[in-house]
């Protein structure tokens, strides 16, 4: 259940600077650091208006994919939230810091992307501890948000995250982008279908997935052509 007030920062100047031909970032929501839970697939929806979307990426930082995703986002002046794996944070801390330096936000996505529901409670907590340590080592601060791998939530970790004032971010829609045989056409069709069904919301994509990386310009163009507005998430310090 979501609690607390949301601080909303409208950013129309950014879209203007980027030009009308760019997707842009319509506004920023600054969330409090609290154990809230968002994403209509599993929890209460984030407070978005119809036609607004939040761009999120899982499974990075990935040297083979994240830089190209960052380039596509920069080309369209769009901001996103990246949920990062602890083991990849340890291997690629400079790339992780580049994500944040370019104006995006970052959260956690477990340490090694295991099926946490298959682990004992103490193993789940150890995975979280390692993810937190890797995040802190990369950024020098504690992580404000967490997304479960496979969206497989557990009572043990939900309680631990709430106690630590870490927001759980689920999703409203995804594009099922984990098959190496996916094409740009397939991914754009899935995104269009999800948007039609939901009217907007938190979108799940993967910056570690080759077909997604290749499709990013087309996916962002689809959002622009259909009139969707990008909302960026940030958290209080």
PDB file of C-alpha atoms in Angstrom:
ATOM      1  CA  UNK A   1       0.000   0.000   0.000  1.00  0.00           C
ATOM      2  CA  UNK A   2       1.428   3.388  -0.986  1.00  0.00           C
ATOM      3  CA  UNK A   3       1.734   5.974   1.728  1.00  0.00           C
ATOM      4  CA  UNK A   4       2.929   9.523   2.017  1.00  0.00           C
ATOM      5  CA  UNK A   5       2.613  12.534  -0.257  1.00  0.00           C
ATOM      6  CA  UNK A   6       4.318  12.782  -3.620  1.00  0.00           C
ATOM      7  CA  UNK A   7       6.319  15.875  -4.453  1.00  0.00           C
ATOM      8  CA  UNK A   8       5.727  16.665  -8.137  1.00  0.00           C
ATOM      9  CA  UNK A   9       8.194  18.730 -10.114  1.00  0.00           C
ATOM     10  CA  UNK A  10       6.915  19.760 -13.529  1.00  0.00           C
ATOM     11  CA  UNK A  11       9.675  20.158 -16.110  1.00  0.00           C
ATOM     12  CA  UNK A  12       8.141  21.671 -19.276  1.00  0.00           C
ATOM     13  CA  UNK A  13      11.338  23.609 -19.978  1.00  0.00           C
ATOM     14  CA  UNK A  14      13.236  20.399 -20.640  1.00  0.00           C
ATOM     15  CA  UNK A  15      10.808  19.342 -23.363  1.00  0.00           C
ATOM     16  CA  UNK A  16      10.986  22.808 -24.882  1.00  0.00           C
ATOM     17  CA  UNK A  17      14.790  22.749 -24.972  1.00  0.00           C
ATOM     18  CA  UNK A  18      14.728  19.380 -26.672  1.00  0.00           C
ATOM     19  CA  UNK A  19      12.344  20.502 -29.365  1.00  0.00           C
ATOM     20  CA  UNK A  20       8.835  19.479 -30.250  1.00  0.00           C
ATOM     21  CA  UNK A  21      10.118  16.593 -32.358  1.00  0.00           C
ATOM     22  CA  UNK A  22      11.555  14.839 -29.281  1.00  0.00           C
ATOM     23  CA  UNK A  23       9.730  12.649 -26.772  1.00  0.00           C
ATOM     24  CA  UNK A  24      11.168  14.614 -23.856  1.00  0.00           C
ATOM     25  CA  UNK A  25      10.491  14.272 -20.144  1.00  0.00           C
ATOM     26  CA  UNK A  26       7.175  15.876 -19.251  1.00  0.00           C
ATOM     27  CA  UNK A  27       7.516  15.984 -15.470  1.00  0.00           C
ATOM     28  CA  UNK A  28       9.345  14.492 -12.496  1.00  0.00           C
ATOM     29  CA  UNK A  29       7.797  12.862  -9.445  1.00  0.00           C
ATOM     30  CA  UNK A  30       9.963  12.986  -6.335  1.00  0.00           C
ATOM     31  CA  UNK A  31       9.052  10.110  -4.053  1.00  0.00           C
ATOM     32  CA  UNK A  32       9.750   9.993  -0.328  1.00  0.00           C
ATOM     33  CA  UNK A  33      12.107   7.350   0.980  1.00  0.00           C
ATOM     34  CA  UNK A  34       9.573   4.986   2.450  1.00  0.00           C
ATOM     35  CA  UNK A  35       8.489   1.387   2.253  1.00  0.00           C
ATOM     36  CA  UNK A  36       5.803   2.076  -0.345  1.00  0.00           C
ATOM     37  CA  UNK A  37       4.781  -0.393  -3.044  1.00  0.00           C
ATOM     38  CA  UNK A  38       3.809   0.660  -6.575  1.00  0.00           C
ATOM     39  CA  UNK A  39       2.830  -1.032  -9.822  1.00  0.00           C
ATOM     40  CA  UNK A  40      -0.701  -2.149 -10.664  1.00  0.00           C
ATOM     41  CA  UNK A  41       0.374  -5.666 -11.606  1.00  0.00           C
ATOM     42  CA  UNK A  42       0.967  -6.373  -7.893  1.00  0.00           C
ATOM     43  CA  UNK A  43       0.248  -3.231  -5.850  1.00  0.00           C
ATOM     44  CA  UNK A  44      -1.439   0.147  -5.947  1.00  0.00           C
ATOM     45  CA  UNK A  45      -0.795   2.144  -9.119  1.00  0.00           C
ATOM     46  CA  UNK A  46       1.570   5.089  -9.069  1.00  0.00           C
ATOM     47  CA  UNK A  47      -0.211   8.440  -9.208  1.00  0.00           C
ATOM     48  CA  UNK A  48      -0.033   8.985 -12.949  1.00  0.00           C
ATOM     49  CA  UNK A  49      -2.455  10.665 -15.319  1.00  0.00           C
ATOM     50  CA  UNK A  50      -3.841   8.929 -18.377  1.00  0.00           C
ATOM     51  CA  UNK A  51      -1.258   8.924 -21.138  1.00  0.00           C
ATOM     52  CA  UNK A  52       1.729   9.168 -18.778  1.00  0.00           C
ATOM     53  CA  UNK A  53       4.448   6.526 -18.726  1.00  0.00           C
ATOM     54  CA  UNK A  54       7.449   5.736 -16.537  1.00  0.00           C
ATOM     55  CA  UNK A  55      10.371   4.131 -18.368  1.00  0.00           C
ATOM     56  CA  UNK A  56      12.215   1.473 -16.353  1.00  0.00           C
ATOM     57  CA  UNK A  57      15.002  -0.945 -17.217  1.00  0.00           C
ATOM     58  CA  UNK A  58      16.157  -4.097 -15.438  1.00  0.00           C
ATOM     59  CA  UNK A  59      19.260  -6.308 -15.313  1.00  0.00           C
ATOM     60  CA  UNK A  60      22.042  -3.774 -15.927  1.00  0.00           C
ATOM     61  CA  UNK A  61      24.449  -2.181 -15.876  1.00  0.00           C
ATOM     62  CA  UNK A  62      25.404  -4.098 -19.009  1.00  0.00           C
ATOM     63  CA  UNK A  63      28.390  -2.838 -21.044  1.00  0.00           C
ATOM     64  CA  UNK A  64      27.007  -4.490 -24.191  1.00  0.00           C
ATOM     65  CA  UNK A  65      23.642  -2.745 -23.935  1.00  0.00           C
ATOM     66  CA  UNK A  66      23.298   0.046 -21.388  1.00  0.00           C
ATOM     67  CA  UNK A  67      25.384   2.643 -23.290  1.00  0.00           C
ATOM     68  CA  UNK A  68      23.219   2.269 -26.399  1.00  0.00           C
ATOM     69  CA  UNK A  69      20.056   2.590 -24.296  1.00  0.00           C
ATOM     70  CA  UNK A  70      21.486   5.730 -22.713  1.00  0.00           C
ATOM     71  CA  UNK A  71      22.235   7.114 -26.178  1.00  0.00           C
ATOM     72  CA  UNK A  72      18.682   6.461 -27.366  1.00  0.00           C
ATOM     73  CA  UNK A  73      17.230   8.108 -24.266  1.00  0.00           C
ATOM     74  CA  UNK A  74      19.553  11.104 -24.626  1.00  0.00           C
ATOM     75  CA  UNK A  75      18.560  11.499 -28.266  1.00  0.00           C
ATOM     76  CA  UNK A  76      14.923  11.788 -27.185  1.00  0.00           C
ATOM     77  CA  UNK A  77      15.632  13.765 -23.967  1.00  0.00           C
ATOM     78  CA  UNK A  78      13.849  11.059 -21.965  1.00  0.00           C
ATOM     79  CA  UNK A  79      14.713  10.020 -18.410  1.00  0.00           C
ATOM     80  CA  UNK A  80      14.330   6.534 -16.961  1.00  0.00           C
ATOM     81  CA  UNK A  81      14.891   4.442 -13.845  1.00  0.00           C
ATOM     82  CA  UNK A  82      17.383   1.574 -13.968  1.00  0.00           C
ATOM     83  CA  UNK A  83      17.047  -1.343 -11.539  1.00  0.00           C
ATOM     84  CA  UNK A  84      20.538  -2.793 -11.211  1.00  0.00           C
ATOM     85  CA  UNK A  85      21.932  -6.180 -10.245  1.00  0.00           C
ATOM     86  CA  UNK A  86      24.497  -6.187  -7.466  1.00  0.00           C
ATOM     87  CA  UNK A  87      26.957  -8.454  -9.235  1.00  0.00           C
ATOM     88  CA  UNK A  88      26.896  -6.212 -12.320  1.00  0.00           C
ATOM     89  CA  UNK A  89      27.238  -3.109 -10.148  1.00  0.00           C
ATOM     90  CA  UNK A  90      30.397  -4.666  -8.739  1.00  0.00           C
ATOM     91  CA  UNK A  91      31.749  -5.391 -12.220  1.00  0.00           C
ATOM     92  CA  UNK A  92      30.722  -2.116 -13.892  1.00  0.00           C
ATOM     93  CA  UNK A  93      30.496   0.647 -11.269  1.00  0.00           C
ATOM     94  CA  UNK A  94      31.645   3.355 -13.681  1.00  0.00           C
ATOM     95  CA  UNK A  95      28.833   2.521 -16.094  1.00  0.00           C
ATOM     96  CA  UNK A  96      26.357   2.553 -13.218  1.00  0.00           C
ATOM     97  CA  UNK A  97      27.557   5.987 -12.171  1.00  0.00           C
ATOM     98  CA  UNK A  98      27.292   7.173 -15.776  1.00  0.00           C
ATOM     99  CA  UNK A  99      23.595   6.246 -15.749  1.00  0.00           C
ATOM    100  CA  UNK A 100      22.980   8.520 -12.771  1.00  0.00           C
ATOM    101  CA  UNK A 101      25.312  11.240 -14.066  1.00  0.00           C
ATOM    102  CA  UNK A 102      23.165  11.459 -17.196  1.00  0.00           C
ATOM    103  CA  UNK A 103      20.124  12.285 -15.079  1.00  0.00           C
ATOM    104  CA  UNK A 104      18.508   8.900 -14.656  1.00  0.00           C
ATOM    105  CA  UNK A 105      17.654   7.251 -11.348  1.00  0.00           C
ATOM    106  CA  UNK A 106      18.820   3.883 -10.050  1.00  0.00           C
ATOM    107  CA  UNK A 107      17.455   1.180  -7.804  1.00  0.00           C
ATOM    108  CA  UNK A 108      18.247  -2.426  -6.906  1.00  0.00           C
ATOM    109  CA  UNK A 109      17.186  -5.646  -8.646  1.00  0.00           C
ATOM    110  CA  UNK A 110      18.706  -8.321  -6.349  1.00  0.00           C
ATOM    111  CA  UNK A 111      22.328  -9.378  -6.360  1.00  0.00           C
ATOM    112  CA  UNK A 112      22.369 -12.241  -8.868  1.00  0.00           C
ATOM    113  CA  UNK A 113      18.824 -12.461 -10.318  1.00  0.00           C
ATOM    114  CA  UNK A 114      17.900 -15.731  -8.665  1.00  0.00           C
ATOM    115  CA  UNK A 115      14.402 -17.036  -8.056  1.00  0.00           C
ATOM    116  CA  UNK A 116      14.208 -15.633  -4.541  1.00  0.00           C
ATOM    117  CA  UNK A 117      11.049 -17.611  -3.806  1.00  0.00           C
ATOM    118  CA  UNK A 118      13.186 -20.764  -3.969  1.00  0.00           C
ATOM    119  CA  UNK A 119      15.679 -19.513  -1.365  1.00  0.00           C
ATOM    120  CA  UNK A 120      15.471 -19.813   2.399  1.00  0.00           C
ATOM    121  CA  UNK A 121      14.613 -16.580   4.237  1.00  0.00           C
ATOM    122  CA  UNK A 122      18.192 -16.126   5.439  1.00  0.00           C
ATOM    123  CA  UNK A 123      19.443 -16.555   1.863  1.00  0.00           C
ATOM    124  CA  UNK A 124      16.988 -13.957   0.619  1.00  0.00           C
ATOM    125  CA  UNK A 125      18.177 -11.494   3.235  1.00  0.00           C
ATOM    126  CA  UNK A 126      21.804 -12.185   2.380  1.00  0.00           C
ATOM    127  CA  UNK A 127      21.080 -11.484  -1.292  1.00  0.00           C
ATOM    128  CA  UNK A 128      19.523  -8.157  -0.298  1.00  0.00           C
ATOM    129  CA  UNK A 129      22.458  -7.315   1.938  1.00  0.00           C
ATOM    130  CA  UNK A 130      24.912  -7.963  -0.894  1.00  0.00           C
ATOM    131  CA  UNK A 131      22.813  -5.903  -3.316  1.00  0.00           C
ATOM    132  CA  UNK A 132      22.712  -3.022  -0.845  1.00  0.00           C
ATOM    133  CA  UNK A 133      26.466  -3.188  -0.312  1.00  0.00           C
ATOM    134  CA  UNK A 134      27.176  -3.182  -4.038  1.00  0.00           C
ATOM    135  CA  UNK A 135      24.841  -0.220  -4.571  1.00  0.00           C
ATOM    136  CA  UNK A 136      26.423   1.704  -1.711  1.00  0.00           C
ATOM    137  CA  UNK A 137      29.925   0.977  -3.015  1.00  0.00           C
ATOM    138  CA  UNK A 138      29.004   2.257  -6.481  1.00  0.00           C
ATOM    139  CA  UNK A 139      27.014   5.359  -5.523  1.00  0.00           C
ATOM    140  CA  UNK A 140      28.033   6.220  -1.966  1.00  0.00           C
ATOM    141  CA  UNK A 141      24.390   6.273  -0.810  1.00  0.00           C
ATOM    142  CA  UNK A 142      21.734   3.762   0.134  1.00  0.00           C
ATOM    143  CA  UNK A 143      19.363   2.561  -2.564  1.00  0.00           C
ATOM    144  CA  UNK A 144      15.867   4.091  -2.484  1.00  0.00           C
ATOM    145  CA  UNK A 145      14.032   1.429  -4.491  1.00  0.00           C
ATOM    146  CA  UNK A 146      13.969  -2.264  -5.344  1.00  0.00           C
ATOM    147  CA  UNK A 147      12.363  -4.424  -8.009  1.00  0.00           C
ATOM    148  CA  UNK A 148      12.108  -8.171  -7.480  1.00  0.00           C
ATOM    149  CA  UNK A 149      13.678 -10.395 -10.154  1.00  0.00           C
ATOM    150  CA  UNK A 150      10.939 -12.087 -12.176  1.00  0.00           C
ATOM    151  CA  UNK A 151       8.565  -9.910 -10.074  1.00  0.00           C
ATOM    152  CA  UNK A 152       8.607 -12.810  -7.603  1.00  0.00           C
ATOM    153  CA  UNK A 153       7.972 -11.086  -4.288  1.00  0.00           C
ATOM    154  CA  UNK A 154       8.501 -12.804  -0.949  1.00  0.00           C
ATOM    155  CA  UNK A 155       7.072 -11.951   2.490  1.00  0.00           C
ATOM    156  CA  UNK A 156      10.576 -11.965   3.981  1.00  0.00           C
ATOM    157  CA  UNK A 157      11.946  -9.357   1.601  1.00  0.00           C
ATOM    158  CA  UNK A 158       8.784  -7.269   1.495  1.00  0.00           C
ATOM    159  CA  UNK A 159       9.056  -6.898   5.276  1.00  0.00           C
ATOM    160  CA  UNK A 160      12.789  -6.144   5.139  1.00  0.00           C
ATOM    161  CA  UNK A 161      12.375  -3.533   2.414  1.00  0.00           C
ATOM    162  CA  UNK A 162       9.525  -1.838   4.265  1.00  0.00           C
ATOM    163  CA  UNK A 163      11.576  -1.731   7.456  1.00  0.00           C
ATOM    164  CA  UNK A 164      14.465  -0.152   5.542  1.00  0.00           C
ATOM    165  CA  UNK A 165      12.205   2.472   3.885  1.00  0.00           C
ATOM    166  CA  UNK A 166      12.953   1.090   0.432  1.00  0.00           C
ATOM    167  CA  UNK A 167      10.232   1.473  -2.201  1.00  0.00           C
ATOM    168  CA  UNK A 168       9.143  -1.679  -4.036  1.00  0.00           C
ATOM    169  CA  UNK A 169       8.551  -0.952  -7.715  1.00  0.00           C
ATOM    170  CA  UNK A 170       6.523  -3.465  -9.644  1.00  0.00           C
ATOM    171  CA  UNK A 171       5.132  -2.691 -13.116  1.00  0.00           C
ATOM    172  CA  UNK A 172       1.974  -1.804 -14.996  1.00  0.00           C
ATOM    173  CA  UNK A 173       3.038  -3.318 -18.314  1.00  0.00           C
ATOM    174  CA  UNK A 174       5.998  -4.960 -19.999  1.00  0.00           C
ATOM    175  CA  UNK A 175       7.074  -5.984 -23.478  1.00  0.00           C
ATOM    176  CA  UNK A 176       8.246  -9.532 -22.623  1.00  0.00           C
ATOM    177  CA  UNK A 177      11.678  -8.668 -23.947  1.00  0.00           C
ATOM    178  CA  UNK A 178      13.882 -11.568 -22.903  1.00  0.00           C
ATOM    179  CA  UNK A 179      13.907 -13.777 -26.006  1.00  0.00           C
ATOM    180  CA  UNK A 180      16.962 -13.518 -28.268  1.00  0.00           C
ATOM    181  CA  UNK A 181      14.714 -14.094 -31.291  1.00  0.00           C
ATOM    182  CA  UNK A 182      12.619 -10.987 -30.626  1.00  0.00           C
ATOM    183  CA  UNK A 183      12.571  -8.354 -33.346  1.00  0.00           C
ATOM    184  CA  UNK A 184      12.031  -4.614 -33.230  1.00  0.00           C
ATOM    185  CA  UNK A 185       8.655  -5.123 -34.912  1.00  0.00           C
ATOM    186  CA  UNK A 186       7.530  -7.640 -32.282  1.00  0.00           C
ATOM    187  CA  UNK A 187       8.646  -5.459 -29.385  1.00  0.00           C
ATOM    188  CA  UNK A 188       6.916  -2.364 -30.745  1.00  0.00           C
ATOM    189  CA  UNK A 189       3.706  -4.345 -31.264  1.00  0.00           C
ATOM    190  CA  UNK A 190       3.852  -5.606 -27.674  1.00  0.00           C
ATOM    191  CA  UNK A 191       4.434  -2.104 -26.361  1.00  0.00           C
ATOM    192  CA  UNK A 192       1.554  -0.717 -28.412  1.00  0.00           C
ATOM    193  CA  UNK A 193      -0.769  -3.481 -27.189  1.00  0.00           C
ATOM    194  CA  UNK A 194       0.223  -2.936 -23.566  1.00  0.00           C
ATOM    195  CA  UNK A 195      -0.331   0.793 -23.825  1.00  0.00           C
ATOM    196  CA  UNK A 196      -3.727   0.287 -25.427  1.00  0.00           C
ATOM    197  CA  UNK A 197      -4.743  -2.033 -22.616  1.00  0.00           C
ATOM    198  CA  UNK A 198      -3.397   0.087 -19.761  1.00  0.00           C
ATOM    199  CA  UNK A 199      -3.457   3.653 -21.088  1.00  0.00           C
ATOM    200  CA  UNK A 200       0.055   4.246 -19.712  1.00  0.00           C
ATOM    201  CA  UNK A 201       1.929   3.394 -16.527  1.00  0.00           C
ATOM    202  CA  UNK A 202       5.228   1.892 -15.410  1.00  0.00           C
ATOM    203  CA  UNK A 203       6.834   0.110 -18.359  1.00  0.00           C
ATOM    204  CA  UNK A 204       9.330  -2.730 -17.845  1.00  0.00           C
ATOM    205  CA  UNK A 205      12.172  -3.162 -20.357  1.00  0.00           C
ATOM    206  CA  UNK A 206      15.663  -4.680 -20.163  1.00  0.00           C
ATOM    207  CA  UNK A 207      18.862  -2.811 -20.981  1.00  0.00           C
ATOM    208  CA  UNK A 208      20.730  -6.140 -20.832  1.00  0.00           C
ATOM    209  CA  UNK A 209      18.677  -7.579 -23.714  1.00  0.00           C
ATOM    210  CA  UNK A 210      20.119  -7.194 -27.214  1.00  0.00           C
ATOM    211  CA  UNK A 211      16.824  -6.960 -29.137  1.00  0.00           C
ATOM    212  CA  UNK A 212      15.542  -4.312 -26.703  1.00  0.00           C
ATOM    213  CA  UNK A 213      18.679  -2.236 -27.144  1.00  0.00           C
ATOM    214  CA  UNK A 214      18.277  -2.400 -30.919  1.00  0.00           C
ATOM    215  CA  UNK A 215      14.585  -1.510 -30.684  1.00  0.00           C
ATOM    216  CA  UNK A 216      14.950   1.482 -28.339  1.00  0.00           C
ATOM    217  CA  UNK A 217      14.752   4.216 -31.013  1.00  0.00           C
ATOM    218  CA  UNK A 218      11.583   2.638 -32.419  1.00  0.00           C
ATOM    219  CA  UNK A 219      10.040   2.131 -28.973  1.00  0.00           C
ATOM    220  CA  UNK A 220      10.647   5.750 -27.998  1.00  0.00           C
ATOM    221  CA  UNK A 221       9.346   6.937 -31.364  1.00  0.00           C
ATOM    222  CA  UNK A 222       6.162   4.913 -30.801  1.00  0.00           C
ATOM    223  CA  UNK A 223       5.607   6.665 -27.469  1.00  0.00           C
ATOM    224  CA  UNK A 224       6.123  10.040 -29.129  1.00  0.00           C
ATOM    225  CA  UNK A 225       3.873   9.283 -32.097  1.00  0.00           C
ATOM    226  CA  UNK A 226       1.048   8.104 -29.831  1.00  0.00           C
ATOM    227  CA  UNK A 227       1.274  11.183 -27.635  1.00  0.00           C
ATOM    228  CA  UNK A 228       2.503   9.580 -24.394  1.00  0.00           C
ATOM    229  CA  UNK A 229       4.224  11.744 -21.785  1.00  0.00           C
ATOM    230  CA  UNK A 230       7.310  10.512 -19.913  1.00  0.00           C
ATOM    231  CA  UNK A 231       7.326  10.923 -16.154  1.00  0.00           C
ATOM    232  CA  UNK A 232      10.670  10.545 -14.390  1.00  0.00           C
ATOM    233  CA  UNK A 233      10.951   9.133 -10.871  1.00  0.00           C
ATOM    234  CA  UNK A 234      13.396  10.473  -8.313  1.00  0.00           C
ATOM    235  CA  UNK A 235      13.663   9.935  -4.570  1.00  0.00           C
ATOM    236  CA  UNK A 236      14.329  12.306  -1.720  1.00  0.00           C
ATOM    237  CA  UNK A 237      17.903  12.298  -0.476  1.00  0.00           C
TER     238      UNK A 237
END
